[in-house]
Amino acid sequence: EDQVTQSPEALRLQEGESSSLNCSYTVSGLRGLFWYRQDPGKGPEFLFTLYSAGEEKEKERLKATLTKKESFLHITAPKPEDSATYLCAVTYTGNQFYFGTGTSLTVIP
Amino acid sequence: GAVVSQHPSRVICKSGTSVKIECRSLDFQATTMFWYRQFPKKSLMLMATSNEGSKATYEQGVEKDKFLINHASLTLSTLTVTSAHPEDSSFYICSARDSGQARDEQFFGPGTRLTVL
């Protein structure tokens, strides 16, 4: 059974068109939820950690939020350089990460 | 901070040979490192957890005799793919946790593209 589900699978936005990516998790006892950005042929780049429902983190045009069942990555006024795959991962023990399959974001100039 | 390097970035080898991939934490110590495999347009699959000074913990279905892991120091873990075959071709990525921080983030290396001919 999948621990983490990300949607949509792919998203195309016009430059400046804000949107949100979703990450939902199925098992209780979450210890932490993580967002990463991955460019083609590269390793994931760490963005945010969220530990408790109601927590929010921001970095430039990105804002991550967490509820008891899901997390959202909000992208405000995206630019073409924000194009990448965004991965969500959860951990219950602190060691093993369960990754979603990612959302491939394309921002069109 | 929190930089992880991998070497080599790309390797092409003949079937039956062994390939070693190095993963280093450059500016922090890592008691625990992780090795992942990623297939095209798929997410990361954890292969094993590498613990400094002890044996690695392998995930179900991962052959420990084929994927040898050594974590000899607090900044270096190696993955050796023994007797490589074309089906071992993949993108291998390592990650590390900062032992000096009470946090769970994993910091990833840039990955190694292995092609077995």
Short mmCIF file of C-alpha atoms in Angstrom, two decimals:
data_model
loop_
_atom_site.label_atom_id
_atom_site.label_comp_id
_atom_site.label_asym_id
_atom_site.label_seq_id
_atom_site.Cartn_x
_atom_site.Cartn_y
_atom_site.Cartn_z
CA GLU A 1 0.00 0.00 0.00
CA ASP A 2 1.36 3.39 -0.99
CA GLN A 3 2.36 5.51 1.97
CA VAL A 4 2.53 8.77 0.03
CA THR A 5 0.47 9.98 -2.90
CA GLN A 6 1.29 13.11 -4.84
CA SER A 7 -0.99 14.97 -7.21
CA PRO A 8 -1.14 16.06 -9.88
CA GLU A 9 1.41 13.88 -11.64
CA ALA A 10 2.25 16.73 -13.97
CA LEU A 11 1.40 20.42 -13.97
CA ARG A 12 1.91 23.07 -16.59
CA LEU A 13 1.62 26.69 -15.53
CA GLN A 14 2.04 30.00 -17.25
CA GLU A 15 4.67 32.21 -15.70
CA GLY A 16 2.99 34.07 -12.84
CA GLU A 17 0.12 31.59 -12.53
CA SER A 18 0.02 30.44 -8.90
CA SER A 19 -0.98 26.90 -7.97
CA SER A 20 -0.59 24.15 -5.36
CA LEU A 21 0.85 20.65 -5.30
CA ASN A 22 -0.62 18.04 -3.00
CA CYS A 23 0.99 15.29 -0.93
CA SER A 24 -1.27 12.99 1.05
CA TYR A 25 -0.13 10.26 3.42
CA THR A 26 -2.10 7.30 4.69
CA VAL A 27 -0.57 6.13 7.96
CA SER A 28 -0.83 7.79 11.36
CA GLY A 29 2.12 8.53 13.59
CA LEU A 30 3.88 10.92 11.24
CA ARG A 31 7.24 12.04 12.54
CA GLY A 32 8.11 14.40 9.70
CA LEU A 33 7.20 15.36 6.13
CA PHE A 34 9.77 16.66 3.67
CA TRP A 35 9.66 18.47 0.36
CA TYR A 36 12.46 18.19 -2.17
CA ARG A 37 13.06 19.59 -5.61
CA GLN A 38 14.73 17.39 -8.22
CA ASP A 39 16.08 18.59 -11.55
CA PRO A 40 16.63 16.05 -14.38
CA GLY A 41 19.73 13.94 -13.82
CA LYS A 42 20.39 15.43 -10.38
CA GLY A 43 19.84 14.39 -6.80
CA PRO A 44 16.95 15.85 -4.78
CA GLU A 45 17.52 19.25 -3.23
CA PHE A 46 16.09 19.76 0.25
CA LEU A 47 13.38 22.41 0.55
CA PHE A 48 11.33 22.04 3.74
CA THR A 49 10.64 19.91 6.79
CA LEU A 50 7.24 19.98 8.49
CA TYR A 51 6.69 18.24 11.79
CA SER A 52 3.22 19.10 13.04
CA ALA A 53 -0.22 19.96 11.70
CA GLY A 54 -0.65 23.67 11.21
CA GLU A 55 3.03 24.26 10.58
CA GLU A 56 4.04 26.40 7.59
CA LYS A 57 7.42 27.07 5.98
CA GLU A 58 8.30 29.57 3.26
CA LYS A 59 11.18 30.05 0.89
CA GLU A 60 11.02 32.60 -1.90
CA ARG A 61 7.98 31.68 -4.06
CA LEU A 62 7.32 28.41 -2.22
CA LYS A 63 5.22 27.82 0.85
CA ALA A 64 4.61 24.43 2.44
CA THR A 65 1.75 23.65 4.79
CA LEU A 66 0.78 20.54 6.75
CA THR A 67 -2.49 19.07 8.03
CA LYS A 68 -3.09 15.73 9.70
CA LYS A 69 -3.54 13.97 6.36
CA GLU A 70 -1.79 16.01 3.72
CA SER A 71 0.66 18.72 2.80
CA PHE A 72 0.48 21.39 0.15
CA LEU A 73 3.31 23.10 -1.65
CA HIS A 74 2.03 26.45 -2.83
CA ILE A 75 3.87 28.16 -5.66
CA THR A 76 3.21 31.87 -5.98
CA ALA A 77 3.89 33.64 -9.28
CA PRO A 78 6.16 30.88 -10.57
CA LYS A 79 9.03 31.51 -12.94
CA PRO A 80 10.45 29.16 -15.60
CA GLU A 81 13.37 28.34 -13.29
CA ASP A 82 10.88 26.76 -10.88
CA SER A 83 10.35 23.98 -13.42
CA ALA A 84 11.39 20.69 -11.79
CA THR A 85 9.98 17.59 -10.17
CA TYR A 86 8.83 18.18 -6.61
CA LEU A 87 9.06 15.19 -4.31
CA CYS A 88 7.35 14.65 -1.00
CA ALA A 89 8.59 12.16 1.61
CA VAL A 90 7.37 11.09 5.03
CA THR A 91 9.05 9.34 7.91
CA TYR A 92 7.61 7.62 10.95
CA THR A 93 10.85 6.48 12.56
CA GLY A 94 13.29 9.19 11.55
CA ASN A 95 15.26 6.81 9.37
CA GLN A 96 13.23 5.33 6.55
CA PHE A 97 11.77 7.86 4.14
CA TYR A 98 8.76 6.97 2.01
CA PHE A 99 8.77 9.00 -1.18
CA GLY A 100 5.88 9.89 -3.42
CA THR A 101 6.25 9.66 -7.19
CA GLY A 102 6.51 13.41 -7.52
CA THR A 103 4.84 16.22 -9.43
CA SER A 104 6.56 17.34 -12.60
CA LEU A 105 6.12 21.10 -12.84
CA THR A 106 6.64 23.03 -16.06
CA VAL A 107 6.42 26.81 -16.01
CA ILE A 108 5.98 28.32 -19.45
CA PRO A 109 7.37 31.82 -20.12
CA GLY B 1 26.27 23.68 4.44
CA ALA B 2 24.97 20.08 4.25
CA VAL B 3 26.74 19.18 1.02
CA VAL B 4 26.96 15.59 -0.15
CA SER B 5 29.14 14.52 -3.05
CA GLN B 6 29.16 11.36 -5.13
CA HIS B 7 31.84 9.93 -7.35
CA PRO B 8 31.75 9.09 -10.15
CA SER B 9 28.84 11.00 -11.63
CA ARG B 10 28.68 8.63 -14.61
CA VAL B 11 30.15 5.20 -15.21
CA ILE B 12 29.90 2.78 -18.08
CA CYS B 13 31.13 -0.74 -17.52
CA LYS B 14 31.05 -4.16 -19.12
CA SER B 15 28.77 -6.90 -17.88
CA GLY B 16 30.42 -8.97 -15.15
CA THR B 17 32.65 -6.23 -13.78
CA SER B 18 32.31 -4.48 -10.42
CA VAL B 19 31.75 -0.78 -9.89
CA LYS B 20 32.34 1.23 -6.74
CA ILE B 21 30.43 4.45 -6.00
CA GLU B 22 31.56 6.81 -3.25
CA CYS B 23 29.33 9.05 -1.18
CA ARG B 24 30.88 11.75 1.00
CA SER B 25 29.42 14.28 3.41
CA LEU B 26 31.63 17.31 2.89
CA ASP B 27 30.81 19.63 5.76
CA PHE B 28 29.15 17.44 8.37
CA GLN B 29 29.50 14.03 9.95
CA ALA B 30 27.02 11.33 9.05
CA THR B 31 26.57 8.28 11.24
CA THR B 32 23.83 7.17 8.89
CA MET B 33 23.79 7.30 5.12
CA PHE B 34 21.27 5.88 2.69
CA TRP B 35 21.49 4.41 -0.79
CA TYR B 36 18.63 4.80 -3.24
CA ARG B 37 17.95 3.69 -6.76
CA GLN B 38 15.79 5.66 -9.16
CA PHE B 39 14.29 4.45 -12.42
CA PRO B 40 13.28 6.88 -15.18
CA LYS B 41 10.31 9.00 -14.18
CA LYS B 42 9.92 7.01 -10.98
CA SER B 43 10.47 7.90 -7.37
CA LEU B 44 13.38 6.92 -5.17
CA MET B 45 13.58 3.35 -3.96
CA LEU B 46 15.54 2.83 -0.75
CA MET B 47 18.08 0.05 -1.17
CA ALA B 48 19.87 0.09 2.16
CA THR B 49 20.73 2.07 5.25
CA SER B 50 24.45 2.42 5.85
CA ASN B 51 25.64 2.70 9.46
CA GLU B 52 29.13 3.84 10.35
CA GLY B 53 31.14 1.03 11.88
CA SER B 54 28.47 -1.63 11.47
CA LYS B 55 26.70 -3.67 8.83
CA ALA B 56 24.27 -2.06 6.47
CA THR B 57 20.57 -2.77 6.69
CA TYR B 58 19.14 -3.87 3.36
CA GLU B 59 15.56 -3.47 2.18
CA GLN B 60 13.54 -6.48 1.21
CA GLY B 61 14.44 -7.74 -2.23
CA VAL B 62 17.87 -6.07 -2.35
CA GLU B 63 20.71 -8.60 -2.64
CA LYS B 64 23.33 -7.79 -0.04
CA ASP B 65 25.97 -9.87 -1.82
CA LYS B 66 25.42 -7.95 -5.04
CA PHE B 67 25.27 -4.46 -3.55
CA LEU B 68 28.10 -4.25 -1.04
CA ILE B 69 28.00 -1.29 1.30
CA ASN B 70 30.84 -0.08 3.47
CA HIS B 71 30.60 2.88 5.85
CA ALA B 72 34.15 3.09 7.16
CA SER B 73 34.15 6.66 8.42
CA LEU B 74 31.74 9.37 9.50
CA THR B 75 32.00 11.06 6.12
CA LEU B 76 32.26 8.22 3.61
CA SER B 77 30.03 5.37 2.48
CA THR B 78 30.66 3.24 -0.59
CA LEU B 79 28.35 1.11 -2.69
CA THR B 80 29.94 -1.61 -4.81
CA VAL B 81 27.82 -3.21 -7.50
CA THR B 82 29.41 -6.62 -7.96
CA SER B 83 29.25 -8.61 -11.20
CA ALA B 84 27.12 -5.92 -12.79
CA HIS B 85 24.56 -6.84 -15.43
CA PRO B 86 22.51 -4.63 -17.78
CA GLU B 87 19.52 -4.77 -15.43
CA ASP B 88 21.65 -3.01 -12.81
CA SER B 89 21.79 0.06 -15.04
CA SER B 90 20.14 2.85 -13.12
CA PHE B 91 20.57 6.14 -11.31
CA TYR B 92 22.02 5.58 -7.85
CA ILE B 93 21.69 8.34 -5.26
CA CYS B 94 23.04 8.50 -1.74
CA SER B 95 21.88 10.68 1.14
CA ALA B 96 23.17 11.49 4.57
CA ARG B 97 21.81 12.71 7.88
CA ASP B 98 23.78 15.22 9.92
CA SER B 99 24.78 13.42 13.13
CA GLY B 100 25.34 16.74 14.87
CA GLN B 101 21.77 17.90 14.42
CA ALA B 102 18.67 16.50 16.11
CA ARG B 103 16.84 16.61 12.80
CA ASP B 104 15.66 14.03 10.33
CA GLU B 105 16.44 15.71 7.01
CA GLN B 106 18.38 13.69 4.50
CA PHE B 107 20.72 15.58 2.22
CA PHE B 108 21.24 14.01 -1.16
CA GLY B 109 24.22 13.64 -3.41
CA PRO B 110 24.05 14.48 -7.12
CA GLY B 111 23.65 10.86 -8.14
CA THR B 112 25.62 8.35 -10.21
CA ARG B 113 24.38 7.17 -13.59
CA LEU B 114 25.47 3.54 -14.08
CA THR B 115 25.27 1.96 -17.51
CA VAL B 116 26.16 -1.72 -17.84
CA LEU B 117 26.82 -2.88 -21.38
#
